[in-house]
PDB file of C-alpha atoms in Angstrom:
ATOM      1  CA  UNK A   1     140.617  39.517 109.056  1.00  0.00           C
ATOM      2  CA  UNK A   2     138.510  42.759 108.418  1.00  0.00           C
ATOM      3  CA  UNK A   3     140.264  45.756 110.051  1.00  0.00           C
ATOM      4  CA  UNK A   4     138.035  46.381 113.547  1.00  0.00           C
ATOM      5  CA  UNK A   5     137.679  50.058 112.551  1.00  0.00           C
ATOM      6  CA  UNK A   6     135.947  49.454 109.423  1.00  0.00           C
ATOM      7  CA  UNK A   7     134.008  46.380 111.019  1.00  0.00           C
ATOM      8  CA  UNK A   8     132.626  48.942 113.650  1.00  0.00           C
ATOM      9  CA  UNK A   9     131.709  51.458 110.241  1.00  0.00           C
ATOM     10  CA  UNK A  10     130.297  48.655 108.937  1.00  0.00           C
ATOM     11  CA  UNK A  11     128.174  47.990 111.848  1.00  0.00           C
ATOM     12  CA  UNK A  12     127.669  51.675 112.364  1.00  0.00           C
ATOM     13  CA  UNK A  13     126.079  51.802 108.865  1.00  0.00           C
ATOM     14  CA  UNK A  14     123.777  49.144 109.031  1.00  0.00           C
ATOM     15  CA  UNK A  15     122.318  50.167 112.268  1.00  0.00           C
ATOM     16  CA  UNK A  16     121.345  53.486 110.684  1.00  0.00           C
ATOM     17  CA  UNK A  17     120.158  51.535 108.001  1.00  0.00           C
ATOM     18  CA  UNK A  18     117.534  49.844 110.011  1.00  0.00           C
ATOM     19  CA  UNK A  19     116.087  52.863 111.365  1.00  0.00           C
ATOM     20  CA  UNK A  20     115.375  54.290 107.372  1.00  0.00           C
ATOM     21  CA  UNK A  21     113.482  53.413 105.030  1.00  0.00           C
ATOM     22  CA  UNK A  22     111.871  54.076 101.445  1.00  0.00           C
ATOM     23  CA  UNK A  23     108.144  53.046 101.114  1.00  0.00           C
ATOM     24  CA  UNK A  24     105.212  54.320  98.600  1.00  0.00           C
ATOM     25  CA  UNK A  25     101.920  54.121  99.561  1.00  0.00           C
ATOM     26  CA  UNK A  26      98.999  54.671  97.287  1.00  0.00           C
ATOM     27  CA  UNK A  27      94.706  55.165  97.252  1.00  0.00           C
ATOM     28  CA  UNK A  28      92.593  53.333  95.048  1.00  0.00           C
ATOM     29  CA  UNK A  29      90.495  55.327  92.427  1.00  0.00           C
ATOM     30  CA  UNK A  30      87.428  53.220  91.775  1.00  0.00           C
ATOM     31  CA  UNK A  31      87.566  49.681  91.992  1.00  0.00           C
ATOM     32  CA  UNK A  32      91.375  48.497  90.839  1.00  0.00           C
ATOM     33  CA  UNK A  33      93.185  51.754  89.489  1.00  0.00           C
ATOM     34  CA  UNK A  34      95.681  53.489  91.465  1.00  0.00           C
ATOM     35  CA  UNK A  35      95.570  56.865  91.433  1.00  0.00           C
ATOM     36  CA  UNK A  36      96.809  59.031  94.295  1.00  0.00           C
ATOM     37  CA  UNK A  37     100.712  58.278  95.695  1.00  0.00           C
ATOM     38  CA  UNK A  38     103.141  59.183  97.968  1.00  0.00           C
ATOM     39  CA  UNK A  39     107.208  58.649  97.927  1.00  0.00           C
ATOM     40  CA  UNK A  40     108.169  58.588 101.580  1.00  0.00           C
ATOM     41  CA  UNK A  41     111.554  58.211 102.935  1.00  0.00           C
ATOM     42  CA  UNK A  42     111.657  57.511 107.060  1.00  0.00           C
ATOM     43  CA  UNK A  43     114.527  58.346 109.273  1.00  0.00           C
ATOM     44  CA  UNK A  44     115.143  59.460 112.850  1.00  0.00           C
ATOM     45  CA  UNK A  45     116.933  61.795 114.401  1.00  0.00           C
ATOM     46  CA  UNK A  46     119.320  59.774 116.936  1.00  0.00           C
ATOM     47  CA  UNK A  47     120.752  58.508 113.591  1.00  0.00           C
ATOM     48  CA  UNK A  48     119.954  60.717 110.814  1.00  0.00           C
ATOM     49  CA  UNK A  49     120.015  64.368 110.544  1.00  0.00           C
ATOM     50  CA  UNK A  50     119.490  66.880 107.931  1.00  0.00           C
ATOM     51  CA  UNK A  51     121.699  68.534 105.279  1.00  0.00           C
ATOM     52  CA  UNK A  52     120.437  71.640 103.165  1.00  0.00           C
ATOM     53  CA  UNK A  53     122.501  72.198  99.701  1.00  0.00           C
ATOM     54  CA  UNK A  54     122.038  75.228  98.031  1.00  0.00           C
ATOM     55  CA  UNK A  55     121.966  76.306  94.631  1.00  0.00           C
ATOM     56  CA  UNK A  56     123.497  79.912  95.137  1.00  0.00           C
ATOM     57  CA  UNK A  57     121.758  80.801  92.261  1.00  0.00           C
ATOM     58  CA  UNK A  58     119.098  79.181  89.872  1.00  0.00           C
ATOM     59  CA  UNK A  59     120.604  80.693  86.640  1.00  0.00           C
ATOM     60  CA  UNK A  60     123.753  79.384  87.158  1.00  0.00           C
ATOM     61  CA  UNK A  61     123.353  76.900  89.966  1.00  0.00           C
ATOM     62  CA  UNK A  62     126.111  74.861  92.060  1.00  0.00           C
ATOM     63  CA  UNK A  63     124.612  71.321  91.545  1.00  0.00           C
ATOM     64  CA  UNK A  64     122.198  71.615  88.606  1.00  0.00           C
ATOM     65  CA  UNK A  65     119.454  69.216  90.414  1.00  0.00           C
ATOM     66  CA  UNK A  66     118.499  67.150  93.358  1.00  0.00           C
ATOM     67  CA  UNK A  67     120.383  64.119  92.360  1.00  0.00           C
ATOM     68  CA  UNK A  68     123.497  65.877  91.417  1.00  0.00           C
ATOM     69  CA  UNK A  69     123.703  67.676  94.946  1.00  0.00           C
ATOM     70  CA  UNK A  70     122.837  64.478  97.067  1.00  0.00           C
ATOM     71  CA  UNK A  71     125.280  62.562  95.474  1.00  0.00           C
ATOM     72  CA  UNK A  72     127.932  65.008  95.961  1.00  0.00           C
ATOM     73  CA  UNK A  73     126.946  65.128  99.713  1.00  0.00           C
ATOM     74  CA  UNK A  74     126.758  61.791 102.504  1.00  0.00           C
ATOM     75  CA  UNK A  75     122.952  61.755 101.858  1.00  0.00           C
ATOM     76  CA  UNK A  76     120.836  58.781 101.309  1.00  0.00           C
ATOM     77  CA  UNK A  77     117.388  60.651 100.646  1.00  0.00           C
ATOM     78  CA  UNK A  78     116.620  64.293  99.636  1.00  0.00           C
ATOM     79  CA  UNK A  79     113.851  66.699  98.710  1.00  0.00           C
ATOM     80  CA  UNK A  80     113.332  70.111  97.258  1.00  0.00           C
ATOM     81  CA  UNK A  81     113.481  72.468  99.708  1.00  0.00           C
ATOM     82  CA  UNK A  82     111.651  75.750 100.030  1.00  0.00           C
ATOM     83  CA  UNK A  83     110.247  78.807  98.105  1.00  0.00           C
ATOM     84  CA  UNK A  84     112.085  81.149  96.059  1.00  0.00           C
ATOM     85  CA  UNK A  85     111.646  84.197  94.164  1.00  0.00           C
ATOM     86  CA  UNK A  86     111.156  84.465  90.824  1.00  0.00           C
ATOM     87  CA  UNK A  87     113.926  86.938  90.665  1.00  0.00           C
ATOM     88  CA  UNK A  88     117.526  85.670  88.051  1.00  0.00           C
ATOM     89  CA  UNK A  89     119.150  84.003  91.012  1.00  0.00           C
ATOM     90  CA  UNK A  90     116.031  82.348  92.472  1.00  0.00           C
ATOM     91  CA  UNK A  91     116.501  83.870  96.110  1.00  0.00           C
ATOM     92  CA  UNK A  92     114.979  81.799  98.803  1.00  0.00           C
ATOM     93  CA  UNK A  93     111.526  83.229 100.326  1.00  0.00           C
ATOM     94  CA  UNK A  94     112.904  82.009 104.043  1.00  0.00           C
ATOM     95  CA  UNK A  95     115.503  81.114 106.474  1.00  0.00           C
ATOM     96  CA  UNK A  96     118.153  79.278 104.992  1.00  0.00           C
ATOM     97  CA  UNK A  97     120.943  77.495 107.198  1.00  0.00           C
ATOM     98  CA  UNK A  98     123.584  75.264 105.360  1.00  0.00           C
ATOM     99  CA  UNK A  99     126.303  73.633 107.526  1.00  0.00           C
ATOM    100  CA  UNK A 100     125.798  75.751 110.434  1.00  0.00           C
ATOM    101  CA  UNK A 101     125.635  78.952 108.182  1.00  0.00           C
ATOM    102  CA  UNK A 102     122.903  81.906 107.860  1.00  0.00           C
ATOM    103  CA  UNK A 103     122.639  82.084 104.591  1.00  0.00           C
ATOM    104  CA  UNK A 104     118.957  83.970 104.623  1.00  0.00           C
ATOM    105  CA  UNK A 105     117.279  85.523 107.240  1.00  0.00           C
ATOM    106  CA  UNK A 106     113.862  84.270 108.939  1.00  0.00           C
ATOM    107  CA  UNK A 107     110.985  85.891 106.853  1.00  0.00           C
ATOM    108  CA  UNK A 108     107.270  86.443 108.150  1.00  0.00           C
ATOM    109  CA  UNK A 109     103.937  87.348 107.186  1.00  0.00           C
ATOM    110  CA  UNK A 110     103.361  84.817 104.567  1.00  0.00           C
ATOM    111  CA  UNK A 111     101.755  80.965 104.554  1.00  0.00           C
ATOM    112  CA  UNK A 112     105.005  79.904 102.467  1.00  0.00           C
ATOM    113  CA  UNK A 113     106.990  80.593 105.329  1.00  0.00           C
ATOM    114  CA  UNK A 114     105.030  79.987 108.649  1.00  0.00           C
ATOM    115  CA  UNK A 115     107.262  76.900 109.283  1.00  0.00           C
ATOM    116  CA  UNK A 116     110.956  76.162 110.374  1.00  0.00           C
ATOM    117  CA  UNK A 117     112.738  73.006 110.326  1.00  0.00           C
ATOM    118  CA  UNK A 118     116.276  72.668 111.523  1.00  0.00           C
ATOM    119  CA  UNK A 119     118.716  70.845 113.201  1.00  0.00           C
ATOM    120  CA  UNK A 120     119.085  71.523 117.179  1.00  0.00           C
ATOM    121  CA  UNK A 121     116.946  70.660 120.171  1.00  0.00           C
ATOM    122  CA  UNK A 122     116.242  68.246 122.582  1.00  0.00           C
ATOM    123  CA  UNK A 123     115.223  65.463 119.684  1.00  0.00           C
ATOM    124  CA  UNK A 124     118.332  66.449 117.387  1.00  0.00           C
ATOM    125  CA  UNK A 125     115.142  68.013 114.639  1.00  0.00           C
ATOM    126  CA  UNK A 126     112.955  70.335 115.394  1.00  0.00           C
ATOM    127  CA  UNK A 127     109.796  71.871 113.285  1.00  0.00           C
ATOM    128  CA  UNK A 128     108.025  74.975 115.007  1.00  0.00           C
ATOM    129  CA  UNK A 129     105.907  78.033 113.689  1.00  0.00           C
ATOM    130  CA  UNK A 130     108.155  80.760 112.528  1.00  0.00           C
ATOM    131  CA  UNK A 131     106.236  83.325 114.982  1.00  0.00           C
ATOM    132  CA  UNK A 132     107.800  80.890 117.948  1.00  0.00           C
ATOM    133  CA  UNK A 133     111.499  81.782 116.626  1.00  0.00           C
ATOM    134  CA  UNK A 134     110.628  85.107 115.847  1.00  0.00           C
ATOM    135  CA  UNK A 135     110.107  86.157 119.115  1.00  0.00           C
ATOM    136  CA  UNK A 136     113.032  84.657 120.455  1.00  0.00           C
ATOM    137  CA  UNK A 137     115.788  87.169 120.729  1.00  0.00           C
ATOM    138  CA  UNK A 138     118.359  84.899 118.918  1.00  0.00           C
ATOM    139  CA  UNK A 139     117.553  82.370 117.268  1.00  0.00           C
ATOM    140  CA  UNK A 140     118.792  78.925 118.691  1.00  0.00           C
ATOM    141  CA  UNK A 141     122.018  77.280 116.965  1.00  0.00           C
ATOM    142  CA  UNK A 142     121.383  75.472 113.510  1.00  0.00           C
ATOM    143  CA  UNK A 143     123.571  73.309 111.679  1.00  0.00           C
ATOM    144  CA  UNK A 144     120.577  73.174 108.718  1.00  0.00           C
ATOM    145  CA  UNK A 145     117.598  74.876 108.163  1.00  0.00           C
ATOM    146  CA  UNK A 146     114.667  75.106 105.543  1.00  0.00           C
ATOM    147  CA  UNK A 147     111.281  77.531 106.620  1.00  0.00           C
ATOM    148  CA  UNK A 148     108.005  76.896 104.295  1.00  0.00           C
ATOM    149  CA  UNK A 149     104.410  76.065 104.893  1.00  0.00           C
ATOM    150  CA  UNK A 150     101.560  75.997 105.202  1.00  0.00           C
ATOM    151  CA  UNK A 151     101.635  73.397 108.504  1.00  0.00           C
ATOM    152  CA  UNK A 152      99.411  70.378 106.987  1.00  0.00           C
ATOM    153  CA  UNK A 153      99.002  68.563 110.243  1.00  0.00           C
ATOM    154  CA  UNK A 154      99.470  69.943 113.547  1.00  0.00           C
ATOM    155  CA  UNK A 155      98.746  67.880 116.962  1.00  0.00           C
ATOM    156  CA  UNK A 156      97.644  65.113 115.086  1.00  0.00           C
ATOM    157  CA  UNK A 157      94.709  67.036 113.417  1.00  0.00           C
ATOM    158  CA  UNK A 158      94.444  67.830 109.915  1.00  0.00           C
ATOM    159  CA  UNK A 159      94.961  72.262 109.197  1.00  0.00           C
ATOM    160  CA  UNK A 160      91.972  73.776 108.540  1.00  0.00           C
ATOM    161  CA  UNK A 161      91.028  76.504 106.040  1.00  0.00           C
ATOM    162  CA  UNK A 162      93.733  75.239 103.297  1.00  0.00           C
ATOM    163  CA  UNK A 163      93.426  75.149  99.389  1.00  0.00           C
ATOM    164  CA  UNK A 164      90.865  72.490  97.937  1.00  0.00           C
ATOM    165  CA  UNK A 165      91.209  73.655  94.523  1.00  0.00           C
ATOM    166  CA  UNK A 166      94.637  73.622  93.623  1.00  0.00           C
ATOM    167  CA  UNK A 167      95.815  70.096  92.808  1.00  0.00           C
ATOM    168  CA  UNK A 168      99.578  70.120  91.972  1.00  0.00           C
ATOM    169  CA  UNK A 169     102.663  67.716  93.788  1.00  0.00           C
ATOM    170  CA  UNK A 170     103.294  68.472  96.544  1.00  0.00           C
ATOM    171  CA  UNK A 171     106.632  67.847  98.981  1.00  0.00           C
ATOM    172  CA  UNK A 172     106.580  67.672 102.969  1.00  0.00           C
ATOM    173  CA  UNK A 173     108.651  66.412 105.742  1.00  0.00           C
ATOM    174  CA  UNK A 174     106.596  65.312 108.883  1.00  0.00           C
ATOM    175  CA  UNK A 175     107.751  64.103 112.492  1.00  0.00           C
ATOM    176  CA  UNK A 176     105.700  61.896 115.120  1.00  0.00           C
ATOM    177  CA  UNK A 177     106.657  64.450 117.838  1.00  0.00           C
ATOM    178  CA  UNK A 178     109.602  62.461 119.063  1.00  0.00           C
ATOM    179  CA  UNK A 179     112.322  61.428 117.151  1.00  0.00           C
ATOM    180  CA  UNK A 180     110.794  59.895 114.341  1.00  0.00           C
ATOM    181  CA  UNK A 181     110.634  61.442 110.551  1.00  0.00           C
ATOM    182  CA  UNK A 182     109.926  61.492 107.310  1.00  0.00           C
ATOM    183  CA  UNK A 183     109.896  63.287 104.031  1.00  0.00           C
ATOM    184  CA  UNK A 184     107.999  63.207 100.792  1.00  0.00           C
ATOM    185  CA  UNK A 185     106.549  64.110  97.583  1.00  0.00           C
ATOM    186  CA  UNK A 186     103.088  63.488  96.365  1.00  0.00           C
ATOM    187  CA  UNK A 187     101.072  62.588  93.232  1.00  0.00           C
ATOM    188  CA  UNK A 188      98.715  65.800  92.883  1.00  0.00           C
ATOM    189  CA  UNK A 189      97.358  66.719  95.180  1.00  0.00           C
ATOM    190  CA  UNK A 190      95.452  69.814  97.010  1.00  0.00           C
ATOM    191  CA  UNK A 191      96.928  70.672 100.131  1.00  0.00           C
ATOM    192  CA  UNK A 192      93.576  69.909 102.055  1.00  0.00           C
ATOM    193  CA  UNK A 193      93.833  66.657 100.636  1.00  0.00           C
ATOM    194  CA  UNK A 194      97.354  65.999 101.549  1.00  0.00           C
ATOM    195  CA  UNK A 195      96.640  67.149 105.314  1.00  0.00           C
ATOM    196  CA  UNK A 196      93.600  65.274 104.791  1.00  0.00           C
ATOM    197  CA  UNK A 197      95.732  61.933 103.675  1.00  0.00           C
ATOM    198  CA  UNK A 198      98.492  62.556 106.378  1.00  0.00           C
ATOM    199  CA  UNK A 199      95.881  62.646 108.936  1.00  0.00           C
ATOM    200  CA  UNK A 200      94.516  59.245 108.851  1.00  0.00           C
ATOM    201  CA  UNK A 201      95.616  56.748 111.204  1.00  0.00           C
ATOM    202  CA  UNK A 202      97.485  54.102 109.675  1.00  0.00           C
ATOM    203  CA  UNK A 203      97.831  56.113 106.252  1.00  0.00           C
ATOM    204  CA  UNK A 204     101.664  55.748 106.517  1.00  0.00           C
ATOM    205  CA  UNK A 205     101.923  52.678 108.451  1.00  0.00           C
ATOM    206  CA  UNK A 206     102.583  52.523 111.767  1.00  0.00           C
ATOM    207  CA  UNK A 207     104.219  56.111 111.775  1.00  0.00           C
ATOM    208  CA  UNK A 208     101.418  58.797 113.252  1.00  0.00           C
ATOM    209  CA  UNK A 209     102.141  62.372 112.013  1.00  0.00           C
ATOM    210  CA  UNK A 210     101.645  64.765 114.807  1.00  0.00           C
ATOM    211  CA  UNK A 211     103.015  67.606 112.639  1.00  0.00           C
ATOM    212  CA  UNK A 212     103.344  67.798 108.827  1.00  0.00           C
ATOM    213  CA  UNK A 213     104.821  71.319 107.095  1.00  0.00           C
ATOM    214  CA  UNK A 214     104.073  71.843 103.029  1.00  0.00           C
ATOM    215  CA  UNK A 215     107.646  72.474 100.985  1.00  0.00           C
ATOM    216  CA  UNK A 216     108.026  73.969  98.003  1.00  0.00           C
ATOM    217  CA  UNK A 217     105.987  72.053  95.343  1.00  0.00           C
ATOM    218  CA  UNK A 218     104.576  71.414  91.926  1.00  0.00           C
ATOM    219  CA  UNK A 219     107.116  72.292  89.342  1.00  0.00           C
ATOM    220  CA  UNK A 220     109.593  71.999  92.061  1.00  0.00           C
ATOM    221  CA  UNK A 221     108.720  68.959  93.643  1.00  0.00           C
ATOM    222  CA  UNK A 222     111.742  66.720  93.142  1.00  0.00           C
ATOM    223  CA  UNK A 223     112.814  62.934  95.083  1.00  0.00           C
ATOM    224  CA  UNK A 224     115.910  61.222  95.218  1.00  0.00           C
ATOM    225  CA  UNK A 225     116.652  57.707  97.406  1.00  0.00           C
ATOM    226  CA  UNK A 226     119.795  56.048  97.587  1.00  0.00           C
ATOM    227  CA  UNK A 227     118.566  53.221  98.994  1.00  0.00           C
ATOM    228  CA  UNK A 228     116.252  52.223  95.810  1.00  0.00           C
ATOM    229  CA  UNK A 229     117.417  54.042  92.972  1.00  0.00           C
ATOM    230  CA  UNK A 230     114.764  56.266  93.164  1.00  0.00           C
ATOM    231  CA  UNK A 231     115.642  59.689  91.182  1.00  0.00           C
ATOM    232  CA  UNK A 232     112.543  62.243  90.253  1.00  0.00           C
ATOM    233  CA  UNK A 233     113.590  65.516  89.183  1.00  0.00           C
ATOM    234  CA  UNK A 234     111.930  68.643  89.136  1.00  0.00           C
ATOM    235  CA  UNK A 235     110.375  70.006  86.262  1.00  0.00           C
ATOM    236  CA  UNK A 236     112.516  73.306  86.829  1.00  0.00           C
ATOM    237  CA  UNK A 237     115.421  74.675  88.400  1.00  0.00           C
ATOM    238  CA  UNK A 238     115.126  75.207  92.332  1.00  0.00           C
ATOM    239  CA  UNK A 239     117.203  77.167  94.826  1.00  0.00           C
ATOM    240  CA  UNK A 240     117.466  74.366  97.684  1.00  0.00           C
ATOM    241  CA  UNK A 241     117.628  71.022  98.911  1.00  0.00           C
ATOM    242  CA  UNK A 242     116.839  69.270 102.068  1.00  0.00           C
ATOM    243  CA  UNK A 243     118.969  65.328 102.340  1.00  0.00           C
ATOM    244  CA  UNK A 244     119.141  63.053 104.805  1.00  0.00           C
ATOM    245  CA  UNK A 245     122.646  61.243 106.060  1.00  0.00           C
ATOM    246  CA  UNK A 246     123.389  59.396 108.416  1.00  0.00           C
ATOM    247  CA  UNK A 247     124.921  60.863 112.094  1.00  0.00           C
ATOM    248  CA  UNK A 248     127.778  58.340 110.961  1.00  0.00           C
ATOM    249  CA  UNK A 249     128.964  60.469 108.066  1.00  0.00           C
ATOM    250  CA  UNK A 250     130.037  63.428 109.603  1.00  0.00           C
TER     251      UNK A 250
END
């Protein structure tokens, strides 16, 4: 008879399960061909949470890439995470929290950085405009963290004013507003055309993005699922990574 502690794990394991998922979606180019694509893995936040890994350095880095660090951590998804500098070790352009340490400091004054996700809040994740935290005089406890930008979609509505020009992948993570999530990586794309994409009702099924924040991308953009196989690497070193695990792992 199966030991009732690993039963319950068991059980534990595939209820989280149910709540994520991996799913592409695609737009047609012309009649048949497929040309624009996005890898999106969905979770929420009563039975996920997020895990940043960093790098420490990207000349002589901890992990050596995306799939390396998620499969050294209880993650069943990941993503890059955000911008660096183009400085030896690579140092992030933002707040940085990894397992409930401040590893660098909320930045400002650039569209890279005009968005926070973390872990903390009412819904377990939260994502909020930098200039919201830095005004607080502490910022609120984090067990992970990741700041970038622009904001894509906020309050259901597409950003205005971004790039059209620049087509390049692109990664996000997006939330409904409650406790639904999800993150991704595009085929290029421009970021108005992302926003654009995100936008639509029904683009990614039957989840509505209220808000949508723009990670580090092209050369950079990197996805890795557990769940099917999935492994893209970047095309160059990064600094960060943003995983999913389940609230089961701890």
């Amino acid at each position: 008879m199966m030991n009732i502690f690993r039963l319950l794990a068991l059980l534990l394991c595939v209820s989280s399960l149910v709540h994520a998922e991996h799913r592409v979606f695609t737009k047609k180019d012309g009649f048949l061909s497929m040309k624009d694509k996005l890898n999106v893995y969905f979770f929420r936040s009563d039975t996920h949470r997020l895990l940043v890994r960093d790098e420490g350095s990207v000349k002589t880095p901890r992990y050596g890439s995306l799939d390396k660090a998620m499969r050294r951590s209880p993650c069943v998804a990941g993503v890059n995470g955000g911008f660096f500098g183009a400085d030896a070790a690579g140092t992030p352009l933002g707040l940085v929290v990894q397992d409930g340490k401040r590893l660098f400091p909320l930045a400002s004054g650039s569209f890279a950085v005009s968005g926070v996700v973390y872990s903390g809040g009412k819904n377990g994740l939260e994502l909020v405009r930098s200039s919201v935290l830095k005004r607080m005089k502490s910022l609120p406890t984090m067990q992970a963290a990741i700041q970038g930008g622009p904001f894509l979609v906020e309050n259901g509505t597409a950003v205005k004013g971004l790039n059209a020009e620049k087509s390049t992948y692109r990664t996000f993570i997006a939330t409904d507003g409650g406790k639904r999530w999800c993150i991704g990586v595009s085929s290029s794309l421009t970021l108005k055309e992302l926003a654009a994409w995100l936008s639509i009702p029904g683009a990614l099924g039957d989840f509505k993005v209220k808000t949508a924040l723009n990670l580090d991308g092209g050369s950079s953009s990197a996805f890795w699922c557990h769940e099917s196989g999935i492994s893209y690497p970047s095309f160059k070193q990064v600094r960060n990574y943003l995983g999913v695990a389940p609230l089961s792992g701890r």
